């Protein structure tokens, strides 16, 4: 990674040193299969859900028999408690393993960091493949399904309680110039807005107004029916909830007095976030980034390599 240090680049830490989780794979697989009888493939793993006791047993077993995975999860949790916005591990030592085995480690990491959530309402899987997909006619794809630029956003921005953490594991990095990741610290965005009267007016409004969000079809219960939600862009938890494209879509679908003010405010937040953007970085194959989804925004530049493949896991508190 070729990184020019900027002040706000310090919000992202790289967990240096060798991390090799491959030695924990056999035990993680055995523990997981023990608790999920009849599992055909690690791609099908779902949250433990109501059965919280099973999740506790799972964690306890991992601490005992998969110490490397447990140590990494503890390290990441500690960093988030200390205000880190994103933590990058350049390699988990898994890139030479079959994908089926890599996924078990990701499922374990998700459960050690908190309670992983289902990626979408239909299949309920924990592991979401971030891959270019062909959108159904008349629908719009969400960021994890396209090669277009993914502008600054909060993951699950349109849900009532976006997960505080998510991580992205790179199965295959884009073999082109694009697919670069970048971040903006929500605290810095708020503080920058405080410095101008227009910014203060914007903050004032976005702490109070319930802004509409169009729910992307992949996450709605019926992909053929437009679904909306509403929430404040700034708040206590999350500090920032943002995704310009789905807010603008919702405003366009429901003309109302005051929409122009919201549009201006949302555009200003996007501009300010962009001015505070961390240096673009390419996450290499085999790397992982853990992101504080309540205090930071993330984005990704467009790319052309259709084989780019990431796996995302979102983790509730
Ligand atoms: Fe995202």
PDB file of C-alpha atoms and ligand atoms in Angstrom:
ATOM      1  CA  UNK A   1       0.000   0.000   0.000  1.00  0.00           C
ATOM      2  CA  UNK A   2       1.379   3.337  -1.026  1.00  0.00           C
ATOM      3  CA  UNK A   3       0.125   5.831   1.506  1.00  0.00           C
ATOM      4  CA  UNK A   4       0.861   9.517   1.771  1.00  0.00           C
ATOM      5  CA  UNK A   5       0.236  10.428   5.374  1.00  0.00           C
ATOM      6  CA  UNK A   6      -2.372  13.114   5.972  1.00  0.00           C
ATOM      7  CA  UNK A   7      -3.586  14.277   9.330  1.00  0.00           C
ATOM      8  CA  UNK A   8      -6.821  12.340   9.019  1.00  0.00           C
ATOM      9  CA  UNK A   9      -5.120   9.231   7.693  1.00  0.00           C
ATOM     10  CA  UNK A  10      -4.260   8.573  11.327  1.00  0.00           C
ATOM     11  CA  UNK A  11      -7.918   7.646  11.892  1.00  0.00           C
ATOM     12  CA  UNK A  12      -7.125   4.439  10.007  1.00  0.00           C
ATOM     13  CA  UNK A  13      -4.690   2.001  11.581  1.00  0.00           C
ATOM     14  CA  UNK A  14      -2.843  -0.826   9.931  1.00  0.00           C
ATOM     15  CA  UNK A  15      -2.421  -3.808  12.206  1.00  0.00           C
ATOM     16  CA  UNK A  16       1.138  -4.649  11.327  1.00  0.00           C
ATOM     17  CA  UNK A  17       3.049  -7.838  11.985  1.00  0.00           C
ATOM     18  CA  UNK A  18       2.270 -11.276  10.702  1.00  0.00           C
ATOM     19  CA  UNK A  19      -1.277 -12.427  11.196  1.00  0.00           C
ATOM     20  CA  UNK A  20      -1.737 -16.038  10.126  1.00  0.00           C
ATOM     21  CA  UNK A  21      -5.138 -17.396  10.970  1.00  0.00           C
ATOM     22  CA  UNK A  22      -4.790 -20.445   8.697  1.00  0.00           C
ATOM     23  CA  UNK A  23      -3.625 -22.637  11.581  1.00  0.00           C
ATOM     24  CA  UNK A  24      -6.954 -22.076  13.331  1.00  0.00           C
ATOM     25  CA  UNK A  25      -9.024 -23.231  10.345  1.00  0.00           C
ATOM     26  CA  UNK A  26      -9.470 -26.928  11.306  1.00  0.00           C
ATOM     27  CA  UNK A  27     -10.677 -26.079  14.814  1.00  0.00           C
ATOM     28  CA  UNK A  28     -12.948 -23.248  13.652  1.00  0.00           C
ATOM     29  CA  UNK A  29     -14.524 -25.566  11.077  1.00  0.00           C
ATOM     30  CA  UNK A  30     -15.045 -28.336  13.637  1.00  0.00           C
ATOM     31  CA  UNK A  31     -16.561 -25.971  16.242  1.00  0.00           C
ATOM     32  CA  UNK A  32     -18.872 -24.362  13.691  1.00  0.00           C
ATOM     33  CA  UNK A  33     -20.101 -27.623  12.173  1.00  0.00           C
ATOM     34  CA  UNK A  34     -20.685 -28.999  15.623  1.00  0.00           C
ATOM     35  CA  UNK A  35     -23.079 -26.145  16.385  1.00  0.00           C
ATOM     36  CA  UNK A  36     -24.673 -26.020  12.939  1.00  0.00           C
ATOM     37  CA  UNK A  37     -25.582 -29.611  12.084  1.00  0.00           C
ATOM     38  CA  UNK A  38     -26.316 -30.366   8.456  1.00  0.00           C
ATOM     39  CA  UNK A  39     -24.427 -27.349   7.144  1.00  0.00           C
ATOM     40  CA  UNK A  40     -23.648 -27.889   3.458  1.00  0.00           C
ATOM     41  CA  UNK A  41     -21.421 -24.913   2.771  1.00  0.00           C
ATOM     42  CA  UNK A  42     -19.995 -22.064   4.829  1.00  0.00           C
ATOM     43  CA  UNK A  43     -21.742 -19.673   2.413  1.00  0.00           C
ATOM     44  CA  UNK A  44     -25.063 -20.688   4.016  1.00  0.00           C
ATOM     45  CA  UNK A  45     -24.167 -19.757   7.606  1.00  0.00           C
ATOM     46  CA  UNK A  46     -26.907 -17.665   9.244  1.00  0.00           C
ATOM     47  CA  UNK A  47     -26.919 -15.722  12.543  1.00  0.00           C
ATOM     48  CA  UNK A  48     -27.434 -17.732  15.733  1.00  0.00           C
ATOM     49  CA  UNK A  49     -30.359 -15.377  16.241  1.00  0.00           C
ATOM     50  CA  UNK A  50     -32.656 -15.975  19.182  1.00  0.00           C
ATOM     51  CA  UNK A  51     -30.452 -18.758  20.406  1.00  0.00           C
ATOM     52  CA  UNK A  52     -28.032 -16.452  22.206  1.00  0.00           C
ATOM     53  CA  UNK A  53     -26.801 -19.343  24.303  1.00  0.00           C
ATOM     54  CA  UNK A  54     -25.479 -21.089  21.218  1.00  0.00           C
ATOM     55  CA  UNK A  55     -23.533 -17.947  20.252  1.00  0.00           C
ATOM     56  CA  UNK A  56     -22.005 -17.872  23.750  1.00  0.00           C
ATOM     57  CA  UNK A  57     -20.934 -21.507  23.485  1.00  0.00           C
ATOM     58  CA  UNK A  58     -19.483 -20.775  20.053  1.00  0.00           C
ATOM     59  CA  UNK A  59     -17.437 -17.829  21.354  1.00  0.00           C
ATOM     60  CA  UNK A  60     -16.180 -19.753  24.373  1.00  0.00           C
ATOM     61  CA  UNK A  61     -15.045 -22.620  22.139  1.00  0.00           C
ATOM     62  CA  UNK A  62     -13.307 -20.222  19.782  1.00  0.00           C
ATOM     63  CA  UNK A  63     -11.438 -18.579  22.652  1.00  0.00           C
ATOM     64  CA  UNK A  64     -10.255 -21.978  23.756  1.00  0.00           C
ATOM     65  CA  UNK A  65      -9.428 -23.590  20.428  1.00  0.00           C
ATOM     66  CA  UNK A  66      -8.885 -20.754  17.930  1.00  0.00           C
ATOM     67  CA  UNK A  67      -6.613 -18.385  19.857  1.00  0.00           C
ATOM     68  CA  UNK A  68      -5.272 -16.494  16.838  1.00  0.00           C
ATOM     69  CA  UNK A  69      -8.723 -15.565  15.596  1.00  0.00           C
ATOM     70  CA  UNK A  70      -9.822 -14.604  19.120  1.00  0.00           C
ATOM     71  CA  UNK A  71      -6.714 -12.452  19.642  1.00  0.00           C
ATOM     72  CA  UNK A  72      -7.321 -10.514  16.415  1.00  0.00           C
ATOM     73  CA  UNK A  73     -10.981  -9.893  17.305  1.00  0.00           C
ATOM     74  CA  UNK A  74      -9.950  -8.624  20.752  1.00  0.00           C
ATOM     75  CA  UNK A  75      -7.342  -6.341  19.211  1.00  0.00           C
ATOM     76  CA  UNK A  76      -9.882  -4.872  16.779  1.00  0.00           C
ATOM     77  CA  UNK A  77     -12.518  -4.375  19.512  1.00  0.00           C
ATOM     78  CA  UNK A  78      -9.983  -2.541  21.681  1.00  0.00           C
ATOM     79  CA  UNK A  79      -9.038  -0.232  18.831  1.00  0.00           C
ATOM     80  CA  UNK A  80     -12.666   0.705  18.177  1.00  0.00           C
ATOM     81  CA  UNK A  81     -13.095   1.495  21.866  1.00  0.00           C
ATOM     82  CA  UNK A  82     -10.138   3.867  21.507  1.00  0.00           C
ATOM     83  CA  UNK A  83     -11.654   5.791  18.592  1.00  0.00           C
ATOM     84  CA  UNK A  84     -10.161   4.038  15.571  1.00  0.00           C
ATOM     85  CA  UNK A  85     -12.353   4.529  12.510  1.00  0.00           C
ATOM     86  CA  UNK A  86     -10.970   1.678  10.421  1.00  0.00           C
ATOM     87  CA  UNK A  87      -8.398  -1.061  11.026  1.00  0.00           C
ATOM     88  CA  UNK A  88      -6.691  -2.753   8.101  1.00  0.00           C
ATOM     89  CA  UNK A  89      -4.920  -6.104   8.302  1.00  0.00           C
ATOM     90  CA  UNK A  90      -2.861  -6.516   5.108  1.00  0.00           C
ATOM     91  CA  UNK A  91      -3.188 -10.325   5.215  1.00  0.00           C
ATOM     92  CA  UNK A  92      -4.995 -12.877   7.364  1.00  0.00           C
ATOM     93  CA  UNK A  93      -2.757 -15.586   5.878  1.00  0.00           C
ATOM     94  CA  UNK A  94      -5.767 -17.228   4.238  1.00  0.00           C
ATOM     95  CA  UNK A  95      -5.369 -16.256   0.590  1.00  0.00           C
ATOM     96  CA  UNK A  96      -3.999 -19.659  -0.458  1.00  0.00           C
ATOM     97  CA  UNK A  97      -6.861 -21.535   1.200  1.00  0.00           C
ATOM     98  CA  UNK A  98     -10.020 -22.638  -0.615  1.00  0.00           C
ATOM     99  CA  UNK A  99     -12.759 -20.011  -0.259  1.00  0.00           C
ATOM    100  CA  UNK A 100     -14.969 -22.532   1.544  1.00  0.00           C
ATOM    101  CA  UNK A 101     -12.401 -22.627   4.379  1.00  0.00           C
ATOM    102  CA  UNK A 102     -11.701 -18.875   4.398  1.00  0.00           C
ATOM    103  CA  UNK A 103     -15.377 -18.184   5.052  1.00  0.00           C
ATOM    104  CA  UNK A 104     -15.408 -20.110   8.339  1.00  0.00           C
ATOM    105  CA  UNK A 105     -12.808 -17.711   9.735  1.00  0.00           C
ATOM    106  CA  UNK A 106     -14.907 -14.704   8.666  1.00  0.00           C
ATOM    107  CA  UNK A 107     -17.986 -16.157  10.359  1.00  0.00           C
ATOM    108  CA  UNK A 108     -15.956 -16.714  13.538  1.00  0.00           C
ATOM    109  CA  UNK A 109     -14.568 -13.155  13.446  1.00  0.00           C
ATOM    110  CA  UNK A 110     -18.075 -11.759  13.084  1.00  0.00           C
ATOM    111  CA  UNK A 111     -19.299 -13.661  16.122  1.00  0.00           C
ATOM    112  CA  UNK A 112     -16.281 -12.672  18.203  1.00  0.00           C
ATOM    113  CA  UNK A 113     -16.817  -8.976  17.437  1.00  0.00           C
ATOM    114  CA  UNK A 114     -20.521  -9.033  18.330  1.00  0.00           C
ATOM    115  CA  UNK A 115     -23.661 -10.423  16.763  1.00  0.00           C
ATOM    116  CA  UNK A 116     -23.457 -10.697  12.976  1.00  0.00           C
ATOM    117  CA  UNK A 117     -26.661  -9.738  11.186  1.00  0.00           C
ATOM    118  CA  UNK A 118     -28.370 -11.313   8.189  1.00  0.00           C
ATOM    119  CA  UNK A 119     -27.280  -9.670   4.945  1.00  0.00           C
ATOM    120  CA  UNK A 120     -30.809  -9.416   3.605  1.00  0.00           C
ATOM    121  CA  UNK A 121     -34.298 -10.586   4.569  1.00  0.00           C
ATOM    122  CA  UNK A 122     -34.586 -13.478   2.148  1.00  0.00           C
ATOM    123  CA  UNK A 123     -31.619 -15.845   2.610  1.00  0.00           C
ATOM    124  CA  UNK A 124     -30.455 -14.496   5.997  1.00  0.00           C
ATOM    125  CA  UNK A 125     -26.837 -15.274   5.265  1.00  0.00           C
ATOM    126  CA  UNK A 126     -24.101 -13.688   7.384  1.00  0.00           C
ATOM    127  CA  UNK A 127     -21.538 -13.558   4.577  1.00  0.00           C
ATOM    128  CA  UNK A 128     -22.474 -11.255   1.683  1.00  0.00           C
ATOM    129  CA  UNK A 129     -20.560 -11.540  -1.574  1.00  0.00           C
ATOM    130  CA  UNK A 130     -19.643  -8.099  -2.844  1.00  0.00           C
ATOM    131  CA  UNK A 131     -19.555  -8.779  -6.566  1.00  0.00           C
ATOM    132  CA  UNK A 132     -20.763  -7.134  -9.722  1.00  0.00           C
ATOM    133  CA  UNK A 133     -24.305  -8.363 -10.378  1.00  0.00           C
ATOM    134  CA  UNK A 134     -26.677  -7.651 -13.183  1.00  0.00           C
ATOM    135  CA  UNK A 135     -29.554  -5.569 -11.866  1.00  0.00           C
ATOM    136  CA  UNK A 136     -33.059  -6.723 -12.699  1.00  0.00           C
ATOM    137  CA  UNK A 137     -34.713  -4.424 -15.229  1.00  0.00           C
ATOM    138  CA  UNK A 138     -36.200  -1.354 -13.630  1.00  0.00           C
ATOM    139  CA  UNK A 139     -34.335  -1.806 -10.378  1.00  0.00           C
ATOM    140  CA  UNK A 140     -31.286  -0.054  -9.104  1.00  0.00           C
ATOM    141  CA  UNK A 141     -28.401  -2.035  -7.713  1.00  0.00           C
ATOM    142  CA  UNK A 142     -26.913  -1.226  -4.357  1.00  0.00           C
ATOM    143  CA  UNK A 143     -23.217  -0.311  -4.031  1.00  0.00           C
ATOM    144  CA  UNK A 144     -22.100  -3.853  -3.309  1.00  0.00           C
ATOM    145  CA  UNK A 145     -23.597  -5.006  -6.617  1.00  0.00           C
ATOM    146  CA  UNK A 146     -22.092  -2.520  -9.059  1.00  0.00           C
ATOM    147  CA  UNK A 147     -18.761  -1.337 -10.424  1.00  0.00           C
ATOM    148  CA  UNK A 148     -19.819   2.331 -10.284  1.00  0.00           C
ATOM    149  CA  UNK A 149     -18.319   4.674  -7.725  1.00  0.00           C
ATOM    150  CA  UNK A 150     -19.749   3.960  -4.263  1.00  0.00           C
ATOM    151  CA  UNK A 151     -19.988   7.461  -2.824  1.00  0.00           C
ATOM    152  CA  UNK A 152     -19.499   8.103   0.873  1.00  0.00           C
ATOM    153  CA  UNK A 153     -22.096   6.230   2.898  1.00  0.00           C
ATOM    154  CA  UNK A 154     -23.016   4.406   6.065  1.00  0.00           C
ATOM    155  CA  UNK A 155     -23.759   0.711   5.601  1.00  0.00           C
ATOM    156  CA  UNK A 156     -27.432  -0.074   6.349  1.00  0.00           C
ATOM    157  CA  UNK A 157     -28.095   3.698   6.413  1.00  0.00           C
ATOM    158  CA  UNK A 158     -31.744   3.010   5.626  1.00  0.00           C
ATOM    159  CA  UNK A 159     -32.247   0.698   8.601  1.00  0.00           C
ATOM    160  CA  UNK A 160     -33.525   1.890  11.965  1.00  0.00           C
ATOM    161  CA  UNK A 161     -30.369   0.771  13.717  1.00  0.00           C
ATOM    162  CA  UNK A 162     -27.358   0.468  11.383  1.00  0.00           C
ATOM    163  CA  UNK A 163     -24.759  -1.995  12.673  1.00  0.00           C
ATOM    164  CA  UNK A 164     -21.898  -0.315  14.568  1.00  0.00           C
ATOM    165  CA  UNK A 165     -19.242  -2.431  12.847  1.00  0.00           C
ATOM    166  CA  UNK A 166     -18.745  -4.130   9.527  1.00  0.00           C
ATOM    167  CA  UNK A 167     -15.776  -5.705   7.837  1.00  0.00           C
ATOM    168  CA  UNK A 168     -14.773  -6.353   4.259  1.00  0.00           C
ATOM    169  CA  UNK A 169     -12.516  -9.256   3.377  1.00  0.00           C
ATOM    170  CA  UNK A 170     -10.813  -9.192  -0.015  1.00  0.00           C
ATOM    171  CA  UNK A 171     -11.116 -12.547  -1.790  1.00  0.00           C
ATOM    172  CA  UNK A 172      -9.880 -11.032  -5.063  1.00  0.00           C
ATOM    173  CA  UNK A 173      -8.766  -7.419  -5.372  1.00  0.00           C
ATOM    174  CA  UNK A 174      -9.642  -5.537  -8.565  1.00  0.00           C
ATOM    175  CA  UNK A 175      -6.864  -6.040 -11.081  1.00  0.00           C
ATOM    176  CA  UNK A 176      -7.286  -2.546 -12.499  1.00  0.00           C
ATOM    177  CA  UNK A 177      -6.597   0.998 -11.298  1.00  0.00           C
ATOM    178  CA  UNK A 178      -9.985   1.309  -9.590  1.00  0.00           C
ATOM    179  CA  UNK A 179     -11.673  -0.255  -6.602  1.00  0.00           C
ATOM    180  CA  UNK A 180      -9.843   2.057  -4.174  1.00  0.00           C
ATOM    181  CA  UNK A 181     -11.279   2.453  -0.675  1.00  0.00           C
ATOM    182  CA  UNK A 182     -11.510   5.729   1.209  1.00  0.00           C
ATOM    183  CA  UNK A 183     -12.996   6.950   4.469  1.00  0.00           C
ATOM    184  CA  UNK A 184     -14.122  10.115   6.261  1.00  0.00           C
ATOM    185  CA  UNK A 185     -14.373  10.560   9.993  1.00  0.00           C
ATOM    186  CA  UNK A 186     -17.890  11.651  10.984  1.00  0.00           C
ATOM    187  CA  UNK A 187     -16.555  13.647  13.947  1.00  0.00           C
ATOM    188  CA  UNK A 188     -14.355  15.652  11.604  1.00  0.00           C
ATOM    189  CA  UNK A 189     -17.299  16.198   9.222  1.00  0.00           C
ATOM    190  CA  UNK A 190     -19.417  17.517  12.106  1.00  0.00           C
ATOM    191  CA  UNK A 191     -16.605  19.737  13.397  1.00  0.00           C
ATOM    192  CA  UNK A 192     -15.923  21.172   9.943  1.00  0.00           C
ATOM    193  CA  UNK A 193     -19.628  21.987   9.494  1.00  0.00           C
ATOM    194  CA  UNK A 194     -19.532  23.805  12.858  1.00  0.00           C
ATOM    195  CA  UNK A 195     -17.001  26.250  11.431  1.00  0.00           C
ATOM    196  CA  UNK A 196     -19.374  28.085   9.071  1.00  0.00           C
ATOM    197  CA  UNK A 197     -22.843  29.512   9.567  1.00  0.00           C
ATOM    198  CA  UNK A 198     -24.173  27.542   6.590  1.00  0.00           C
ATOM    199  CA  UNK A 199     -22.622  24.435   8.073  1.00  0.00           C
ATOM    200  CA  UNK A 200     -24.172  25.112  11.479  1.00  0.00           C
ATOM    201  CA  UNK A 201     -27.612  25.595   9.879  1.00  0.00           C
ATOM    202  CA  UNK A 202     -27.143  22.316   8.028  1.00  0.00           C
ATOM    203  CA  UNK A 203     -26.168  20.478  11.198  1.00  0.00           C
ATOM    204  CA  UNK A 204     -29.060  22.015  13.069  1.00  0.00           C
ATOM    205  CA  UNK A 205     -31.477  20.693  10.470  1.00  0.00           C
ATOM    206  CA  UNK A 206     -29.873  17.275  10.024  1.00  0.00           C
ATOM    207  CA  UNK A 207     -29.877  16.595  13.778  1.00  0.00           C
ATOM    208  CA  UNK A 208     -33.642  17.158  13.812  1.00  0.00           C
ATOM    209  CA  UNK A 209     -35.226  16.374  10.447  1.00  0.00           C
ATOM    210  CA  UNK A 210     -36.188  12.796   9.683  1.00  0.00           C
ATOM    211  CA  UNK A 211     -34.776  12.403   6.215  1.00  0.00           C
ATOM    212  CA  UNK A 212     -36.283   9.766   3.874  1.00  0.00           C
ATOM    213  CA  UNK A 213     -34.184   6.878   2.571  1.00  0.00           C
ATOM    214  CA  UNK A 214     -35.146   4.638  -0.360  1.00  0.00           C
ATOM    215  CA  UNK A 215     -34.369   1.038   0.605  1.00  0.00           C
ATOM    216  CA  UNK A 216     -32.371  -0.671  -2.168  1.00  0.00           C
ATOM    217  CA  UNK A 217     -34.339  -3.585  -3.722  1.00  0.00           C
ATOM    218  CA  UNK A 218     -31.785  -6.187  -2.564  1.00  0.00           C
ATOM    219  CA  UNK A 219     -32.679  -5.315   1.034  1.00  0.00           C
ATOM    220  CA  UNK A 220     -36.421  -4.863   0.718  1.00  0.00           C
ATOM    221  CA  UNK A 221     -38.953  -7.560   1.486  1.00  0.00           C
ATOM    222  CA  UNK A 222     -40.527  -7.397  -1.958  1.00  0.00           C
ATOM    223  CA  UNK A 223     -38.032  -6.190  -4.571  1.00  0.00           C
ATOM    224  CA  UNK A 224     -40.886  -4.993  -6.800  1.00  0.00           C
ATOM    225  CA  UNK A 225     -42.335  -2.639  -4.203  1.00  0.00           C
ATOM    226  CA  UNK A 226     -40.498   0.585  -3.359  1.00  0.00           C
ATOM    227  CA  UNK A 227     -39.810   0.740   0.377  1.00  0.00           C
ATOM    228  CA  UNK A 228     -38.698   3.773   2.354  1.00  0.00           C
ATOM    229  CA  UNK A 229     -37.457   4.533   5.821  1.00  0.00           C
ATOM    230  CA  UNK A 230     -36.615   7.752   7.642  1.00  0.00           C
ATOM    231  CA  UNK A 231     -33.944   8.839  10.083  1.00  0.00           C
ATOM    232  CA  UNK A 232     -31.822  11.789  11.126  1.00  0.00           C
ATOM    233  CA  UNK A 233     -28.461  12.142   9.368  1.00  0.00           C
ATOM    234  CA  UNK A 234     -26.711  13.223  12.583  1.00  0.00           C
ATOM    235  CA  UNK A 235     -27.429  11.867  16.042  1.00  0.00           C
ATOM    236  CA  UNK A 236     -25.901  10.250  19.096  1.00  0.00           C
ATOM    237  CA  UNK A 237     -25.903   6.735  17.730  1.00  0.00           C
ATOM    238  CA  UNK A 238     -24.957   6.559  14.983  1.00  0.00           C
ATOM    239  CA  UNK A 239     -23.127   9.871  14.993  1.00  0.00           C
ATOM    240  CA  UNK A 240     -23.686   9.999  11.233  1.00  0.00           C
ATOM    241  CA  UNK A 241     -26.091   8.058   8.992  1.00  0.00           C
ATOM    242  CA  UNK A 242     -25.616   8.974   5.393  1.00  0.00           C
ATOM    243  CA  UNK A 243     -26.099   7.804   1.865  1.00  0.00           C
ATOM    244  CA  UNK A 244     -26.789  10.561  -0.608  1.00  0.00           C
ATOM    245  CA  UNK A 245     -28.139   8.544  -3.539  1.00  0.00           C
ATOM    246  CA  UNK A 246     -30.920   6.837  -1.577  1.00  0.00           C
ATOM    247  CA  UNK A 247     -31.900  10.085   0.188  1.00  0.00           C
ATOM    248  CA  UNK A 248     -32.135  11.936  -3.134  1.00  0.00           C
ATOM    249  CA  UNK A 249     -34.158   9.074  -4.650  1.00  0.00           C
ATOM    250  CA  UNK A 250     -36.615   9.226  -1.773  1.00  0.00           C
ATOM    251  CA  UNK A 251     -36.926  13.034  -2.032  1.00  0.00           C
ATOM    252  CA  UNK A 252     -37.526  12.807  -5.789  1.00  0.00           C
ATOM    253  CA  UNK A 253     -40.260  10.207  -5.257  1.00  0.00           C
ATOM    254  CA  UNK A 254     -42.101  12.329  -2.680  1.00  0.00           C
ATOM    255  CA  UNK A 255     -42.121  16.014  -3.630  1.00  0.00           C
ATOM    256  CA  UNK A 256     -42.733  18.079  -0.493  1.00  0.00           C
ATOM    257  CA  UNK A 257     -42.011  21.573   0.831  1.00  0.00           C
ATOM    258  CA  UNK A 258     -38.589  21.613   2.437  1.00  0.00           C
ATOM    259  CA  UNK A 259     -37.123  18.989   0.103  1.00  0.00           C
ATOM    260  CA  UNK A 260     -34.798  21.541  -1.498  1.00  0.00           C
ATOM    261  CA  UNK A 261     -33.343  22.469   1.878  1.00  0.00           C
ATOM    262  CA  UNK A 262     -32.723  18.814   2.662  1.00  0.00           C
ATOM    263  CA  UNK A 263     -31.143  18.324  -0.772  1.00  0.00           C
ATOM    264  CA  UNK A 264     -28.783  21.274  -0.189  1.00  0.00           C
ATOM    265  CA  UNK A 265     -27.893  20.038   3.279  1.00  0.00           C
ATOM    266  CA  UNK A 266     -27.186  16.508   2.040  1.00  0.00           C
ATOM    267  CA  UNK A 267     -25.029  17.849  -0.793  1.00  0.00           C
ATOM    268  CA  UNK A 268     -23.063  19.972   1.664  1.00  0.00           C
ATOM    269  CA  UNK A 269     -22.405  16.952   3.896  1.00  0.00           C
ATOM    270  CA  UNK A 270     -21.182  15.005   0.853  1.00  0.00           C
ATOM    271  CA  UNK A 271     -18.874  17.877  -0.155  1.00  0.00           C
ATOM    272  CA  UNK A 272     -17.457  18.288   3.342  1.00  0.00           C
ATOM    273  CA  UNK A 273     -16.906  14.534   3.705  1.00  0.00           C
ATOM    274  CA  UNK A 274     -15.115  14.535   0.365  1.00  0.00           C
ATOM    275  CA  UNK A 275     -12.838  17.364   1.512  1.00  0.00           C
ATOM    276  CA  UNK A 276     -11.866  15.227   4.533  1.00  0.00           C
ATOM    277  CA  UNK A 277     -11.356  12.036   2.553  1.00  0.00           C
ATOM    278  CA  UNK A 278      -8.489   9.765   3.564  1.00  0.00           C
ATOM    279  CA  UNK A 279      -5.961   8.808   0.933  1.00  0.00           C
ATOM    280  CA  UNK A 280      -7.305   6.234  -1.525  1.00  0.00           C
ATOM    281  CA  UNK A 281      -5.980   2.795  -0.808  1.00  0.00           C
ATOM    282  CA  UNK A 282      -6.238  -0.503  -2.584  1.00  0.00           C
ATOM    283  CA  UNK A 283      -7.007  -3.341  -0.205  1.00  0.00           C
ATOM    284  CA  UNK A 284      -4.967  -6.279  -1.483  1.00  0.00           C
ATOM    285  CA  UNK A 285      -6.194  -9.844  -1.971  1.00  0.00           C
ATOM    286  CA  UNK A 286      -6.275 -11.573   1.421  1.00  0.00           C
ATOM    287  CA  UNK A 287      -6.571  -8.332   3.404  1.00  0.00           C
ATOM    288  CA  UNK A 288      -9.427  -7.243   5.631  1.00  0.00           C
ATOM    289  CA  UNK A 289     -10.702  -3.884   6.841  1.00  0.00           C
ATOM    290  CA  UNK A 290     -12.806  -3.487   9.977  1.00  0.00           C
ATOM    291  CA  UNK A 291     -14.877  -0.275   9.937  1.00  0.00           C
ATOM    292  CA  UNK A 292     -16.639   1.787  12.617  1.00  0.00           C
ATOM    293  CA  UNK A 293     -19.950   2.237  10.805  1.00  0.00           C
ATOM    294  CA  UNK A 294     -21.413   4.627  13.397  1.00  0.00           C
ATOM    295  CA  UNK A 295     -18.676   7.252  13.378  1.00  0.00           C
ATOM    296  CA  UNK A 296     -17.249   7.095   9.893  1.00  0.00           C
ATOM    297  CA  UNK A 297     -18.284   7.089   6.246  1.00  0.00           C
ATOM    298  CA  UNK A 298     -16.699   4.931   3.591  1.00  0.00           C
ATOM    299  CA  UNK A 299     -16.587   4.862  -0.178  1.00  0.00           C
ATOM    300  CA  UNK A 300     -14.953   3.093  -3.075  1.00  0.00           C
ATOM    301  CA  UNK A 301     -13.887   4.256  -6.517  1.00  0.00           C
ATOM    302  CA  UNK A 302     -15.262   2.653  -9.671  1.00  0.00           C
ATOM    303  CA  UNK A 303     -13.471  -0.335 -11.130  1.00  0.00           C
ATOM    304  CA  UNK A 304     -13.498  -2.413 -14.301  1.00  0.00           C
ATOM    305  CA  UNK A 305     -12.386  -5.881 -13.155  1.00  0.00           C
ATOM    306  CA  UNK A 306     -15.603  -7.946 -13.043  1.00  0.00           C
ATOM    307  CA  UNK A 307     -13.778 -10.640 -11.046  1.00  0.00           C
ATOM    308  CA  UNK A 308     -13.297  -8.369  -8.033  1.00  0.00           C
ATOM    309  CA  UNK A 309     -14.730 -10.211  -5.055  1.00  0.00           C
ATOM    310  CA  UNK A 310     -15.098  -9.131  -1.433  1.00  0.00           C
ATOM    311  CA  UNK A 311     -17.053 -10.617   1.435  1.00  0.00           C
ATOM    312  CA  UNK A 312     -18.832  -8.316   3.836  1.00  0.00           C
ATOM    313  CA  UNK A 313     -20.042  -9.059   7.355  1.00  0.00           C
ATOM    314  CA  UNK A 314     -22.020  -6.589   9.453  1.00  0.00           C
ATOM    315  CA  UNK A 315     -21.939  -6.866  13.218  1.00  0.00           C
ATOM    316  CA  UNK A 316     -24.503  -5.540  15.671  1.00  0.00           C
ATOM    317  CA  UNK A 317     -23.437  -4.589  19.191  1.00  0.00           C
TER     318      UNK A 317
HETATM  319 FE1  LIG B   1     -20.622   0.072   2.123  1.00  0.00          FE
END
